[in-house]
mmCIF file of C-alpha atoms in Angstrom:
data_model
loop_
_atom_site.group_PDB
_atom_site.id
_atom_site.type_symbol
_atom_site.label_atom_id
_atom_site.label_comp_id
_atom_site.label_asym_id
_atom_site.label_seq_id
_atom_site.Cartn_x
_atom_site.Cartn_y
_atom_site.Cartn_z
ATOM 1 C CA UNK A 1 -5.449 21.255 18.721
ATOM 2 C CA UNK A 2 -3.028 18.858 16.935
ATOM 3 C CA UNK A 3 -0.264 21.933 16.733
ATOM 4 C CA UNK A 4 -0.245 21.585 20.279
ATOM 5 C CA UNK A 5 0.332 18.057 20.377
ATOM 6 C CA UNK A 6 3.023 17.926 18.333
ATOM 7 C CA UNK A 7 4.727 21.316 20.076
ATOM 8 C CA UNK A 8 4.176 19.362 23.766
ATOM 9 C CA UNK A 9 6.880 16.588 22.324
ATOM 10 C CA UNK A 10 9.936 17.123 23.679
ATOM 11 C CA UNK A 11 12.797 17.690 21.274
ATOM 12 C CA UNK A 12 15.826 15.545 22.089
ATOM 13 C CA UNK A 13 18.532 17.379 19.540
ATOM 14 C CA UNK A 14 20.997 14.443 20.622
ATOM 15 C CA UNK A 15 19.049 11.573 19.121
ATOM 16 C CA UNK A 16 18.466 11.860 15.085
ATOM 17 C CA UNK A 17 16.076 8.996 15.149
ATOM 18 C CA UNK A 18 13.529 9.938 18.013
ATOM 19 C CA UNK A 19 10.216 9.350 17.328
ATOM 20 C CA UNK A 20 9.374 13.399 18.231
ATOM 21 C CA UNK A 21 11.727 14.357 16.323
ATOM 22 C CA UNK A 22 10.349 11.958 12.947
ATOM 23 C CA UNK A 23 6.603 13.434 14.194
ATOM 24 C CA UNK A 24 7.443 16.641 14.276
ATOM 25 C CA UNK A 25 8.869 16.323 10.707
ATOM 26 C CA UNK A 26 5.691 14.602 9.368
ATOM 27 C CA UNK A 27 3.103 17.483 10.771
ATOM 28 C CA UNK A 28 5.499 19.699 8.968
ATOM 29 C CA UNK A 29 5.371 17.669 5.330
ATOM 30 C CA UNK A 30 1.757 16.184 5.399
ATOM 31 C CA UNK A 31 -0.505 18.023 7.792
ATOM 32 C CA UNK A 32 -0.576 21.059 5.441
ATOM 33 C CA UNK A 33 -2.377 18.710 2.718
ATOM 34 C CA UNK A 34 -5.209 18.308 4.879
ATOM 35 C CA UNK A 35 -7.830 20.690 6.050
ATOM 36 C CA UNK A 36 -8.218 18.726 9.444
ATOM 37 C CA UNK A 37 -5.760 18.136 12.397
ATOM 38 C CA UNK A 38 -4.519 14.571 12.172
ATOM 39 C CA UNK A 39 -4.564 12.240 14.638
ATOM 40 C CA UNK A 40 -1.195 11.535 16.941
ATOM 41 C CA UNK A 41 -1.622 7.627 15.298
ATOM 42 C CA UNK A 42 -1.495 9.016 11.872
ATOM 43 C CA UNK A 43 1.101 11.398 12.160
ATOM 44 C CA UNK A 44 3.450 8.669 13.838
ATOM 45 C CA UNK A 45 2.150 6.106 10.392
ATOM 46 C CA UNK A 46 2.960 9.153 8.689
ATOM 47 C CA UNK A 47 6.812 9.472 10.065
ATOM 48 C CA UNK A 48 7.477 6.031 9.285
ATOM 49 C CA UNK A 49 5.934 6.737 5.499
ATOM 50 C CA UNK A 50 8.588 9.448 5.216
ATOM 51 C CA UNK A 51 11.794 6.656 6.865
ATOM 52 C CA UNK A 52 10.736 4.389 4.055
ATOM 53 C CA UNK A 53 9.090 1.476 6.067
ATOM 54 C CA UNK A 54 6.478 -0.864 5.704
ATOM 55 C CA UNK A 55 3.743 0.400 7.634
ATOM 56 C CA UNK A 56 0.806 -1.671 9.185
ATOM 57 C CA UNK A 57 -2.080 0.307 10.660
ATOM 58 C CA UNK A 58 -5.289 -1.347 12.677
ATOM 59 C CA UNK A 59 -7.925 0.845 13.207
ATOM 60 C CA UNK A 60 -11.300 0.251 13.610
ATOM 61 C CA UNK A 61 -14.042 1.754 10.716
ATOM 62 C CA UNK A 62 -14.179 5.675 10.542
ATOM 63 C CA UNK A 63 -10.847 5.723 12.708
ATOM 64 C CA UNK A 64 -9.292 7.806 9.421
ATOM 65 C CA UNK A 65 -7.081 5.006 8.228
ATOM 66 C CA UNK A 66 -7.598 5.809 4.459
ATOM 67 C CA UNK A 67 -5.961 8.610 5.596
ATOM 68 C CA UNK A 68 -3.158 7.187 5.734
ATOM 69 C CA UNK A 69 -3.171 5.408 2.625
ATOM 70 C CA UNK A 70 -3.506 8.798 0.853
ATOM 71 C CA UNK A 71 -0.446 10.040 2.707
ATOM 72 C CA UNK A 72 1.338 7.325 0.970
ATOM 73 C CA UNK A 73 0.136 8.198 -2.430
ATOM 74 C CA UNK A 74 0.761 11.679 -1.919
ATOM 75 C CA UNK A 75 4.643 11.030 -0.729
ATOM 76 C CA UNK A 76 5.399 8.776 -4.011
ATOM 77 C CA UNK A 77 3.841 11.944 -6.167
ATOM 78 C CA UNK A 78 6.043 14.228 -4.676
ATOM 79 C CA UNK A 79 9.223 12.012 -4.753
ATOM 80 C CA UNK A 80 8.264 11.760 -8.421
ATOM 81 C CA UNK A 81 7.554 8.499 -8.327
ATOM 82 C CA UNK A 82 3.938 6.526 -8.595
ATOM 83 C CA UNK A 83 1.902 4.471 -6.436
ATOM 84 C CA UNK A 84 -0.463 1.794 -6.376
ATOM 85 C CA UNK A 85 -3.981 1.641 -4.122
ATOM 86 C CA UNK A 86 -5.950 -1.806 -3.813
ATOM 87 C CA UNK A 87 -9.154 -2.659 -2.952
ATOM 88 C CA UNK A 88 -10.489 -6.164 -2.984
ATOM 89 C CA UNK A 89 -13.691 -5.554 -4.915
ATOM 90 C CA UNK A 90 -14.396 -4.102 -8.211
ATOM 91 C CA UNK A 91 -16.848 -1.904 -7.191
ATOM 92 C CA UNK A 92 -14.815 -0.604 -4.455
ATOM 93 C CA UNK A 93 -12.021 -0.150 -6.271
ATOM 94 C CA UNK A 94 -14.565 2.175 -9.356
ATOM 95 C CA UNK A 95 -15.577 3.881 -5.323
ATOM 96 C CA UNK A 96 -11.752 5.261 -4.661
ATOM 97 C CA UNK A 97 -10.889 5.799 -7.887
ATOM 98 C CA UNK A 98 -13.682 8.673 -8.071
ATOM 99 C CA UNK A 99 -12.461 9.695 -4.528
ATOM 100 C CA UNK A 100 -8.919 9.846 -5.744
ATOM 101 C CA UNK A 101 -9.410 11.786 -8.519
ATOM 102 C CA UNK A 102 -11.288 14.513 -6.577
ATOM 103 C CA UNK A 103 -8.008 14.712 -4.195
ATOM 104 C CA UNK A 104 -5.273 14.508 -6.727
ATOM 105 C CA UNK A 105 -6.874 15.203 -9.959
ATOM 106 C CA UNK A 106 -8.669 13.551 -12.807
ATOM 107 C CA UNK A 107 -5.242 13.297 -15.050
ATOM 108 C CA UNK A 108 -3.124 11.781 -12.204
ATOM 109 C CA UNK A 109 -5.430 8.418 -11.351
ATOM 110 C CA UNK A 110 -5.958 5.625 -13.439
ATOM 111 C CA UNK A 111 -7.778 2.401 -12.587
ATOM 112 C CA UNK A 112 -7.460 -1.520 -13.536
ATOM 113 C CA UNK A 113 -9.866 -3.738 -12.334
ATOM 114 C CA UNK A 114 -9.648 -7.011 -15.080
ATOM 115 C CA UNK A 115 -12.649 -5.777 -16.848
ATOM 116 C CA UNK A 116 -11.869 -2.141 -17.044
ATOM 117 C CA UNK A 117 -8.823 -0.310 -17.414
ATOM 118 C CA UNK A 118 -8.777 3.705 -17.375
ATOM 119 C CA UNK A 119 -5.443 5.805 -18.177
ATOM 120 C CA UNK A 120 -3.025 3.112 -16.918
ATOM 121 C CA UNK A 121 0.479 4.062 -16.433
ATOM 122 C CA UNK A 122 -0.942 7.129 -14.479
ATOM 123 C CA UNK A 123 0.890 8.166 -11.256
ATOM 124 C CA UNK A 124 -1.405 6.466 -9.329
ATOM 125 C CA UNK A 125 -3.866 3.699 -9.940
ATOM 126 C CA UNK A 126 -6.434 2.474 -8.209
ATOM 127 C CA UNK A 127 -6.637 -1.786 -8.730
ATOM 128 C CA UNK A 128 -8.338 -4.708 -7.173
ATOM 129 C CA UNK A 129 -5.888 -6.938 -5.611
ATOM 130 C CA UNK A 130 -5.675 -9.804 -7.464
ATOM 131 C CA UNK A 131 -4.263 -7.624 -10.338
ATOM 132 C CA UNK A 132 -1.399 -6.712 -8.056
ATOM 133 C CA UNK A 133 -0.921 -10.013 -6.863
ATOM 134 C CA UNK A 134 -0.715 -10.771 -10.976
ATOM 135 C CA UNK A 135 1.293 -7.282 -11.706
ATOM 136 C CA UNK A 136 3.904 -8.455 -8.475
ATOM 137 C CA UNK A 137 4.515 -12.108 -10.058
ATOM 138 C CA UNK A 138 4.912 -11.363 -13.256
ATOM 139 C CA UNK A 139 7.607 -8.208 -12.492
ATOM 140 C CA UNK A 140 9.195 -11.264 -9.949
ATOM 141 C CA UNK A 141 9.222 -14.818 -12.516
ATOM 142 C CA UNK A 142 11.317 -14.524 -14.648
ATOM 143 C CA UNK A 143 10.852 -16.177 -18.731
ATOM 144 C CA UNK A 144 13.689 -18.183 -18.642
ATOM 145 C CA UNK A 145 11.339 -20.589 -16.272
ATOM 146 C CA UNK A 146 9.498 -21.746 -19.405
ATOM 147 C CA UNK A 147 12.847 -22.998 -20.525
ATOM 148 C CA UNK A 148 13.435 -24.727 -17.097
ATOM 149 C CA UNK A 149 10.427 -26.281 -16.994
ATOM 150 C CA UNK A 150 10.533 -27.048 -20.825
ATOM 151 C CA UNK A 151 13.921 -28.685 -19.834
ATOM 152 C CA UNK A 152 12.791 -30.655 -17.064
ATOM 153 C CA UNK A 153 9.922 -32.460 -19.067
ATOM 154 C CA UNK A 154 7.199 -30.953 -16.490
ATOM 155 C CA UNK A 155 3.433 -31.409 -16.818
ATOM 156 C CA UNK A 156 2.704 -27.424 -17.986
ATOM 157 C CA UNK A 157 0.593 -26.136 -19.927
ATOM 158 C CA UNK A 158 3.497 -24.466 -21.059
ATOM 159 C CA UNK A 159 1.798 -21.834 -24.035
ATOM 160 C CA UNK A 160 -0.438 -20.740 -20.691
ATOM 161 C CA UNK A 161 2.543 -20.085 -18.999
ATOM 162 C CA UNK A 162 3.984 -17.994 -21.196
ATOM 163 C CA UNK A 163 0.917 -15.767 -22.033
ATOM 164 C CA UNK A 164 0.586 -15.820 -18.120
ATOM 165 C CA UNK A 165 4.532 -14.716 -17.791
ATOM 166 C CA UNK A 166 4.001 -11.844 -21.163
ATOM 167 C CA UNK A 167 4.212 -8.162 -20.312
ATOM 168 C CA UNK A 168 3.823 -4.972 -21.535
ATOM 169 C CA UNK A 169 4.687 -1.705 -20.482
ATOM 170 C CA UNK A 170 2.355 -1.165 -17.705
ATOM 171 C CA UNK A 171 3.643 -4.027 -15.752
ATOM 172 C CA UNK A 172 6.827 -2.597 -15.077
ATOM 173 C CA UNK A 173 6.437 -1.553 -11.574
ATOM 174 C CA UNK A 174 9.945 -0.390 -11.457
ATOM 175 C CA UNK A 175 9.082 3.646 -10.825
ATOM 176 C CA UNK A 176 6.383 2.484 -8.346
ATOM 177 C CA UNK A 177 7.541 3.162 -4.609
ATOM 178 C CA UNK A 178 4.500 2.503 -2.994
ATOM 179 C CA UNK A 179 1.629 0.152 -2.618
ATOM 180 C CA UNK A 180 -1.099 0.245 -0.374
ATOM 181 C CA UNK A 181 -3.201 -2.698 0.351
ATOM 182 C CA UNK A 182 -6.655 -1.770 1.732
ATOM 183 C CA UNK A 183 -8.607 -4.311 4.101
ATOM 184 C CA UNK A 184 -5.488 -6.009 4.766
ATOM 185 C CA UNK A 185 -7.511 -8.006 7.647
ATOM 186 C CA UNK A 186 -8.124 -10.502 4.837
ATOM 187 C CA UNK A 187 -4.632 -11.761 5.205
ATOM 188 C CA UNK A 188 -4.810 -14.978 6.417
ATOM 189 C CA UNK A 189 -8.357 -16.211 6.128
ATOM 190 C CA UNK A 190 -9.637 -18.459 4.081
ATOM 191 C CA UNK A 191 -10.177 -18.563 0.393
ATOM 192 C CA UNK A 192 -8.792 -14.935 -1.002
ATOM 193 C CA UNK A 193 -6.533 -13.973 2.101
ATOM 194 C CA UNK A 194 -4.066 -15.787 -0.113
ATOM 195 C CA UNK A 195 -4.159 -12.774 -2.354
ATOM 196 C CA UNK A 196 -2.855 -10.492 0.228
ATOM 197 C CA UNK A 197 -0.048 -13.190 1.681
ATOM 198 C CA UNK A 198 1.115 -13.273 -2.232
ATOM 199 C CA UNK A 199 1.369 -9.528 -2.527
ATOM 200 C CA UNK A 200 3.588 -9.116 0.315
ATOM 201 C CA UNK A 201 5.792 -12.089 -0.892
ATOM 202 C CA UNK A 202 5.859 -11.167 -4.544
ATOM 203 C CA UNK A 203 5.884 -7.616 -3.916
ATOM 204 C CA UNK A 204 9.145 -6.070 -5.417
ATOM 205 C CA UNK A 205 11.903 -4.992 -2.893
ATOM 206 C CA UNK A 206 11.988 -1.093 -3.768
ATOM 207 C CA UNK A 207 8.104 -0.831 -2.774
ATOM 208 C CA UNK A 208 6.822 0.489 0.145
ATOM 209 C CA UNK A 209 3.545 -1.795 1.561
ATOM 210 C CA UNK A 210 1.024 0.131 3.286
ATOM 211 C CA UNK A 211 -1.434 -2.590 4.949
ATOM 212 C CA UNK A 212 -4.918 -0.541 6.377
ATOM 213 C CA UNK A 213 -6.692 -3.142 8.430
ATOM 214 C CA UNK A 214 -9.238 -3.605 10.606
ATOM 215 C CA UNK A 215 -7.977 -4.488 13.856
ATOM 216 C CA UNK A 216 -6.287 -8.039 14.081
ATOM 217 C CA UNK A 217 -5.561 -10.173 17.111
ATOM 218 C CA UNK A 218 -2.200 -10.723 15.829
ATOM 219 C CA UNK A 219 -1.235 -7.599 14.510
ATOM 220 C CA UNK A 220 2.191 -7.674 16.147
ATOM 221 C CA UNK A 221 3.056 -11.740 14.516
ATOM 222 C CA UNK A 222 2.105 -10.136 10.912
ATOM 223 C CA UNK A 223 3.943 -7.290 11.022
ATOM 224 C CA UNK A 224 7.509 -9.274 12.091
ATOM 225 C CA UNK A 225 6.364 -11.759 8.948
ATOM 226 C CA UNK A 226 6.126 -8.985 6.817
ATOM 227 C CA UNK A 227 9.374 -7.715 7.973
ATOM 228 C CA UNK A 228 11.108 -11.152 7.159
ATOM 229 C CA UNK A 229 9.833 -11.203 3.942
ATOM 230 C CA UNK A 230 10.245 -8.439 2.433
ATOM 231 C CA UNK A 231 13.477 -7.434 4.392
ATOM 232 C CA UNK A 232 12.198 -3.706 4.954
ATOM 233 C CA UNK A 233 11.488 -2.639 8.739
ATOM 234 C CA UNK A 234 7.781 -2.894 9.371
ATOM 235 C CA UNK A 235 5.557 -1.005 11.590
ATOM 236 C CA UNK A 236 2.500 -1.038 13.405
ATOM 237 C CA UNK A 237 0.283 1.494 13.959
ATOM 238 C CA UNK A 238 -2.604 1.324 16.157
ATOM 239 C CA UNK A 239 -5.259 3.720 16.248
ATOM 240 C CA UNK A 240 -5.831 4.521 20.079
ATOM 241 C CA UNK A 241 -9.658 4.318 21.153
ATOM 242 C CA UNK A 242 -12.738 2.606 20.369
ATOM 243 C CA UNK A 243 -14.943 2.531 17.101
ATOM 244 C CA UNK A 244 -15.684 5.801 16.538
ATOM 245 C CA UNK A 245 -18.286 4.904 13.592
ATOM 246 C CA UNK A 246 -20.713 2.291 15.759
ATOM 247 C CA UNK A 247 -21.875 -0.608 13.201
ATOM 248 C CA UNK A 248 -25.876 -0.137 12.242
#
């Protein structure tokens, strides 16, 4: 029984930042949304939701890290703010956006995939990637580097540029707080792990990154990078155990 977990941690009334103390206070806020006892790993991905850091989690398949990432969503709604899930396929991304709306309700998801783009502006939405990635720069470059490179004399394609650099109102990622970045093992490897890499760099300072991966031989090494880029303490979370979901 999870409520036995989390009443076994010792309180320690003399240290505002223990981690029993930040666990305790994440059973209380999140385990009421869900109709199963969750994990100790997800609670403790949970308490660092709630502090406002980056959070990495590594988990093998059917370990319950979406869980997490719906956590996440459900802490932006609630601080009124709105939130951003990835996926990195099209058809995966049409798979959670049907899953999302069941959870938080057919008004409050919208979805942007390139081709197909369903009630954006919505407090959450469901994307692939790359329109992130695209979303992040654009929010990040500014204009005036048309004029710069305009200036300069460089060999742009300057009029591609600038429809590249346009915006309209649903690029403003200003009121989003948090983004989560599913399969987040892609970082790294070759051809679209750039996507992910590009995300965290271009990835506006007030949002929260939520990276649910697969588990990575250098979990620890990303995490740190992540937490030199963006500037915001990062953690990682690893799900304790083996695969709980055996590959067929």
């Amino acid at each position: 029984n999870n409520r036995e977990i989390v009443d076994a941690i010792p309180s320690n009334e003399n240290d505002e930042d223990s981690d029993s103390d930040a666990i305790r206070q994440a059973y209380k806020y999140l385990q009421p949304h869900f109709p199963f006892p969750l994990d100790p790993w997800q609670l403790s991905a949970g308490a660092s939701l709630l502090a406002s850091h980056n959070v990495i989690v590594c988990a093998p398949t059917g370990a319950g890290k979406t869980v997490v990432g719906e956590m996440a969503l459900r802490i932006a709604i609630e601080n009124n703010t709105k939130a951003i899930y990835t996926t990195p396929l099209k058809a995966l991304s049409n798979q959670k956006f049907g899953e999302m709306r069941k959870i938080f309700g057919v008004d409050r998801v919208g979805l942007s995939t390139g081709d197909i783009s369903i009630r954006r502006g919505a407090d959450i939405t469901i994307m692939t990637t790359e329109v992130y990635r695209n979303m992040a720069w654009r929010a990040r470059t500014s204009p005036s580097l048309v004029e710069l490179i305009e200036e300069e004399g460089m060999q742009v394609d300057v009029d591609k540029l600038e429809k590249s650099l346009q915006r309209d109102e649903y690029d403003d990622l200003s009121s989003n707080s948090i983004v989560v970045l599913d399969e987040f093992h892609y970082m790294g490897q070759k051809g679209r792990g750039s996507t992910w890499e590009e995300c965290v760099i271009t990835n506006p300072p007030h949002t929260q990154i939520v990276g649910l991966s697969a588990t990575l031989p250098n979990a620890h090494r990303l995490a740190a990078w992540m937490e030199s880029v963006t500037g915001r303490k990062t953690v990682l979370v690893e799900a304790s155990g083996g695969r709980p979901v055996p590959l067929r």
